[in-house]
N, CA and C atoms as an extended XYZ file, in Angstrom:
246
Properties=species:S:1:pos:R:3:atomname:S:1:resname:S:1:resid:I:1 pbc="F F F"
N       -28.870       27.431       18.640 N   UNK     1
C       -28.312       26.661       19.745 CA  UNK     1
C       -29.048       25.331       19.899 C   UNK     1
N       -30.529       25.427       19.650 N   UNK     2
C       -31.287       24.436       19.891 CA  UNK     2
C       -30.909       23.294       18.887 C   UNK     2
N       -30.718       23.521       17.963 N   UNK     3
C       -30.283       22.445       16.472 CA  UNK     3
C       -28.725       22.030       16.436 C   UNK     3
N       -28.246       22.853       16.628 N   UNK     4
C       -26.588       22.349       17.338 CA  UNK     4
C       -26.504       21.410       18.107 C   UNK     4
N       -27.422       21.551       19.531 N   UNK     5
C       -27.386       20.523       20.691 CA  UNK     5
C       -28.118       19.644       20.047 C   UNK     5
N       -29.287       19.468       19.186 N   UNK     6
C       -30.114       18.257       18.137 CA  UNK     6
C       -29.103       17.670       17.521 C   UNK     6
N       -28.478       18.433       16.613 N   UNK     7
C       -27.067       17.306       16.187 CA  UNK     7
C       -26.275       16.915       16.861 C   UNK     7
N       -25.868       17.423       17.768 N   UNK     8
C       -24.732       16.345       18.510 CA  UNK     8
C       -25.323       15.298       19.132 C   UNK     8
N       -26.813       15.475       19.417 N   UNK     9
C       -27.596       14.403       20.381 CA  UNK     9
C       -27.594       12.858       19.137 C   UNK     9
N       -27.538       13.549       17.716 N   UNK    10
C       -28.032       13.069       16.730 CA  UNK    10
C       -26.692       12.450       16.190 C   UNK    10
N       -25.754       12.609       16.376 N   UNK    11
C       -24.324       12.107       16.212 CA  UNK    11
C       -24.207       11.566       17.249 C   UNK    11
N       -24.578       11.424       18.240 N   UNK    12
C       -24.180       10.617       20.033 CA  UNK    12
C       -24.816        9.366       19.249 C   UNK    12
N       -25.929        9.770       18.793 N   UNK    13
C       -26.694        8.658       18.765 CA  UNK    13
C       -26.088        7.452       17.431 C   UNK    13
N       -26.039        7.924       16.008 N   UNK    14
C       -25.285        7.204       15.603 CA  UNK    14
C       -23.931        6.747       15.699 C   UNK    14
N       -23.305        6.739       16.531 N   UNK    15
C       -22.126        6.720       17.488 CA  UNK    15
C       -22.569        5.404       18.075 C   UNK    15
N       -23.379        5.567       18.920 N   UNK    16
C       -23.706        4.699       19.585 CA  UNK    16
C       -24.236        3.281       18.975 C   UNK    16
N       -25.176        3.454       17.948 N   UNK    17
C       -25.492        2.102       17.292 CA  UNK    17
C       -24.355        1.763       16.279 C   UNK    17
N       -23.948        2.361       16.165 N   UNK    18
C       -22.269        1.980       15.082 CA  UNK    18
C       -21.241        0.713       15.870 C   UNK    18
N       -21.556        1.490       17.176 N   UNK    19
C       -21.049        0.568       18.229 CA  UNK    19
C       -21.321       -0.272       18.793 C   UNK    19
N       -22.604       -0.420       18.705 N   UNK    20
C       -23.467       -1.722       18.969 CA  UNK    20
C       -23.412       -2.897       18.022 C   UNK    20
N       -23.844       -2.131       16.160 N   UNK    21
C       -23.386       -2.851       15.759 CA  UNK    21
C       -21.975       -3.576       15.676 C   UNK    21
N       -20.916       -3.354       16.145 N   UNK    22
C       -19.784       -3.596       15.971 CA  UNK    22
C       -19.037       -4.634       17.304 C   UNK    22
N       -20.133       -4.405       18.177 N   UNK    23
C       -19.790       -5.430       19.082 CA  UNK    23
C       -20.940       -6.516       18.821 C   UNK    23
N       -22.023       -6.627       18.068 N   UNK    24
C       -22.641       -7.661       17.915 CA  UNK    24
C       -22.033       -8.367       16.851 C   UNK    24
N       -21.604       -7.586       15.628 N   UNK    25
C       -20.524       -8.424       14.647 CA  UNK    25
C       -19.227       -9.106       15.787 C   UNK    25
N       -18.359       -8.379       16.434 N   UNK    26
C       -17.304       -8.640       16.827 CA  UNK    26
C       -17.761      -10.087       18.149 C   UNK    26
N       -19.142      -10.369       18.983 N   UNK    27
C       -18.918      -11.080       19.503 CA  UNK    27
C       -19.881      -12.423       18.579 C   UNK    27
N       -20.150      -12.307       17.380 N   UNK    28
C       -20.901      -13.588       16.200 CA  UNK    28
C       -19.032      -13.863       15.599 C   UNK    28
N       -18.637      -12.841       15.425 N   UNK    29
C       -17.439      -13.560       14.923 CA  UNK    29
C       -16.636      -14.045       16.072 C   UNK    29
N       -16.470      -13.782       17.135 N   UNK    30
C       -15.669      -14.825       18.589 CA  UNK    30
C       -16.438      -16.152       18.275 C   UNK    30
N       -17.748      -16.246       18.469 N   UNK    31
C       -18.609      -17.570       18.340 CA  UNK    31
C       -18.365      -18.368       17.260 C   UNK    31
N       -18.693      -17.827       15.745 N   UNK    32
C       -17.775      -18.649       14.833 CA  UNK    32
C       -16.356      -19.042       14.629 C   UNK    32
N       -15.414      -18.337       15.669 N   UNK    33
C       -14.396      -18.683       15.482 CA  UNK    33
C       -13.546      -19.654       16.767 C   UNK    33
N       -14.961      -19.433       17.722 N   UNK    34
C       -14.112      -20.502       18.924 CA  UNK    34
C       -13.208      -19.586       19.871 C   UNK    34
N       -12.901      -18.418       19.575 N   UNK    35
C       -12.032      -17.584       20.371 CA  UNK    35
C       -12.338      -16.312       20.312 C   UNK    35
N       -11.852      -15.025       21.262 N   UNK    36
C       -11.464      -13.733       20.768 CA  UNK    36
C       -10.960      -13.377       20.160 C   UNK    36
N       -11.668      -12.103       19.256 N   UNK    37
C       -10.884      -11.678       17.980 CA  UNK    37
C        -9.835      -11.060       18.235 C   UNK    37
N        -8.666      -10.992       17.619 N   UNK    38
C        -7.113       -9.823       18.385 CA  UNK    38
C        -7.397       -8.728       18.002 C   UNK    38
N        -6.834       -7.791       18.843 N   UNK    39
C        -6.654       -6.290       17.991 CA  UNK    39
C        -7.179       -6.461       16.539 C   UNK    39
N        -6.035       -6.905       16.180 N   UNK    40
C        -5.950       -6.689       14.500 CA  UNK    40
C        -7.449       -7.084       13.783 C   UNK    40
N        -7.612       -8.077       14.422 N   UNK    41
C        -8.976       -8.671       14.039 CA  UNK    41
C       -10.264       -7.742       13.829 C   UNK    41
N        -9.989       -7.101       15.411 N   UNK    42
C       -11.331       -6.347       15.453 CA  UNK    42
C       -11.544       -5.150       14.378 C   UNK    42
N        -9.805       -4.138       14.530 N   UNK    43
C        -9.730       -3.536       13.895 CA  UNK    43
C       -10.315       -3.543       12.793 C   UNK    43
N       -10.024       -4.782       11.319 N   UNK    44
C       -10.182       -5.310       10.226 CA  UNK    44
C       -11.711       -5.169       10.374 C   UNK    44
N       -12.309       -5.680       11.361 N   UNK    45
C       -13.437       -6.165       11.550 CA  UNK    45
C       -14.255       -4.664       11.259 C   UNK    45
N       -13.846       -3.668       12.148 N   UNK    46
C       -14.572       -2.478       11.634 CA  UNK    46
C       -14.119       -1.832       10.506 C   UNK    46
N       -13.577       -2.001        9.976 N   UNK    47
C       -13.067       -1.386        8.572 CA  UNK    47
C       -14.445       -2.011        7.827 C   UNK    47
N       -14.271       -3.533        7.635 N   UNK    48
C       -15.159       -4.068        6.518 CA  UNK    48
C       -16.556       -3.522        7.162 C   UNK    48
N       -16.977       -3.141        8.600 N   UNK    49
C       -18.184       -2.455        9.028 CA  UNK    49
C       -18.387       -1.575        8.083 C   UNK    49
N       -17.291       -0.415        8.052 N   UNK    50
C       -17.426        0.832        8.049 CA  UNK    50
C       -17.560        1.156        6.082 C   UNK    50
N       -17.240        0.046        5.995 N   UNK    51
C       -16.336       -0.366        4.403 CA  UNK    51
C       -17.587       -0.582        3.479 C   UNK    51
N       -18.437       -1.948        3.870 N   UNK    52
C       -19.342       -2.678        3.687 CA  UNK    52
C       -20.505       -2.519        4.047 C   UNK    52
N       -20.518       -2.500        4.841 N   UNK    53
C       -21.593       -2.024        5.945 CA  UNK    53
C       -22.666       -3.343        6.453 C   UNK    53
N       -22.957       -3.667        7.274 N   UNK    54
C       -23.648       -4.701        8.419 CA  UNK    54
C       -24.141       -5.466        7.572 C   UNK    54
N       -24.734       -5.289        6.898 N   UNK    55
C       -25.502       -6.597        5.859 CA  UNK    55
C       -24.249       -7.207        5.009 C   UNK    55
N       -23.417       -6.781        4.320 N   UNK    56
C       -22.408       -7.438        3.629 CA  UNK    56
C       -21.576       -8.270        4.832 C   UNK    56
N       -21.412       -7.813        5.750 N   UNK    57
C       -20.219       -8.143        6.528 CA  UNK    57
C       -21.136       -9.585        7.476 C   UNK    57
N       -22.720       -9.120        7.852 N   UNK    58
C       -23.185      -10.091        8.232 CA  UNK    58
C       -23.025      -11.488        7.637 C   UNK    58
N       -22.835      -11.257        6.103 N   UNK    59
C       -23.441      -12.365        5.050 CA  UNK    59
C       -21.907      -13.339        5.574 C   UNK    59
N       -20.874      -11.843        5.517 N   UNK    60
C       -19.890      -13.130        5.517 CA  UNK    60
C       -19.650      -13.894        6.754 C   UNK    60
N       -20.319      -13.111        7.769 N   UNK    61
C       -20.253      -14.347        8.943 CA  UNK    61
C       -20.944      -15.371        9.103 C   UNK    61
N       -22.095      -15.432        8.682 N   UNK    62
C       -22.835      -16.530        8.063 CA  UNK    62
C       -22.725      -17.774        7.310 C   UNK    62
N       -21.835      -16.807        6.114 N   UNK    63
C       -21.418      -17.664        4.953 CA  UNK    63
C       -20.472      -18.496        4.961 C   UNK    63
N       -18.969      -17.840        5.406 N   UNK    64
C       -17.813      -18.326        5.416 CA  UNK    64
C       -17.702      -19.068        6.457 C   UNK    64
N       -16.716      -20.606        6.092 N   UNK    65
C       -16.508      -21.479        7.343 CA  UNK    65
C       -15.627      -20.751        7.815 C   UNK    65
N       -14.738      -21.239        8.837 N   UNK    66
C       -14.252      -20.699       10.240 CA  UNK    66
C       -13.116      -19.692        9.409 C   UNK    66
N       -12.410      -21.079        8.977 N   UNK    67
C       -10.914      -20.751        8.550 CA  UNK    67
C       -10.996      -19.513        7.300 C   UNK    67
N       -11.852      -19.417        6.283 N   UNK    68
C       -11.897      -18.625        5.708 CA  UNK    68
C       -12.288      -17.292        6.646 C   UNK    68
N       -13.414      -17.258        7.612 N   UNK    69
C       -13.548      -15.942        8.002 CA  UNK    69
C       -12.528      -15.604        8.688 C   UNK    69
N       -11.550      -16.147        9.781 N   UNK    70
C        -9.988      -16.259       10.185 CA  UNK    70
C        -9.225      -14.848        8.960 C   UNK    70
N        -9.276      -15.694        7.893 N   UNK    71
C        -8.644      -15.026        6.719 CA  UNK    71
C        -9.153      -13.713        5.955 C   UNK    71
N       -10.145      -13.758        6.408 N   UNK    72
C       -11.306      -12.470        5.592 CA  UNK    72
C       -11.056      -11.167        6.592 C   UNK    72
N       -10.859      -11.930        8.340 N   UNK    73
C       -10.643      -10.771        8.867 CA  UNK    73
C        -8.893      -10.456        9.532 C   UNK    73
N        -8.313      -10.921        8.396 N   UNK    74
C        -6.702      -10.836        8.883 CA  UNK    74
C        -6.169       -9.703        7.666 C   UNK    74
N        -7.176       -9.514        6.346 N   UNK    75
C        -6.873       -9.241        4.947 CA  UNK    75
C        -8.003       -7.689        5.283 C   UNK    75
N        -7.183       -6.714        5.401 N   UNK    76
C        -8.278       -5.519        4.928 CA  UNK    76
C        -8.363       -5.499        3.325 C   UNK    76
N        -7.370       -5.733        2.512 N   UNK    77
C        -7.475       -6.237        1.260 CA  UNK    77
C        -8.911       -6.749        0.486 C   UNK    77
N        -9.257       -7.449        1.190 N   UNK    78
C       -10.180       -8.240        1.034 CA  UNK    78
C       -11.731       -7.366        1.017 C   UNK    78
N       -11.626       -6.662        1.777 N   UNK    79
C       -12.970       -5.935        1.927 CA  UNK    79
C       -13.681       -5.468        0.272 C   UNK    79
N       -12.749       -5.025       -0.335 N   UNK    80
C       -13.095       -4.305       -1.730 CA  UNK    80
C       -13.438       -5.482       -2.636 C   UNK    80
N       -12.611       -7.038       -2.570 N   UNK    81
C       -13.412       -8.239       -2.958 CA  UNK    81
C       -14.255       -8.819       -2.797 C   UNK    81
N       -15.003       -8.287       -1.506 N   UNK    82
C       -15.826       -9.283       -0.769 CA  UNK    82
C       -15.751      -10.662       -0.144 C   UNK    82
C-alpha cells in the first residue's frame, strides 16, 4: 500500500513538472511571437514537448525567427524533422 501511494505521489509529481514545463515553453513562445498561442498551437506545442522533449523544442524557440516558429508550431509534421 505504502509503494502504491509512493507512485502515484511519484506520477503527481511528474505530471506536474511536465506541466510546468509546458507552460514555460507555451508562454517563451507567446513572447516570441507577439501573441497567444491558439488551441492548435499549444496543442502542436506539446506534442513536439512530448515528441522532442524540452531541450530540442527549447533550441527551436531560440533559434527560429518568428515566422518560422509560427510554422514549426502549426506543422506536427515537422516535429520528426526538427
Amino acid at each position: 500500500a505504502a509503494e502504491k501511494k509512493a507512485q502515484k505521489a511519484r506520477t503527481k509529481a511528474r505530471e506536474a513538472a511536465r506541466d510546468a514545463v509546458f507552460e514555460t515553453m507555451n508562454g517563451l513562445s507567446a513572447h516570441r511571437l507577439g501573441r497567444p498561442l491558439t488551441g492548435d498551437e499549444r496543442a502542436v506545442l506539446r506534442g513536439h514537448l512530448l515528441e522532442l522533449g524540452a531541450e530540442r523544442v527549447g533550441e527551436a524557440l531560440f533559434t527560429l525567427d518568428a515566422a518560422a516558429l509560427a510554422a514549426w508550431l502549426t506543422s506536427p509534421a515537422r516535429a520528426t524533422r526538427g
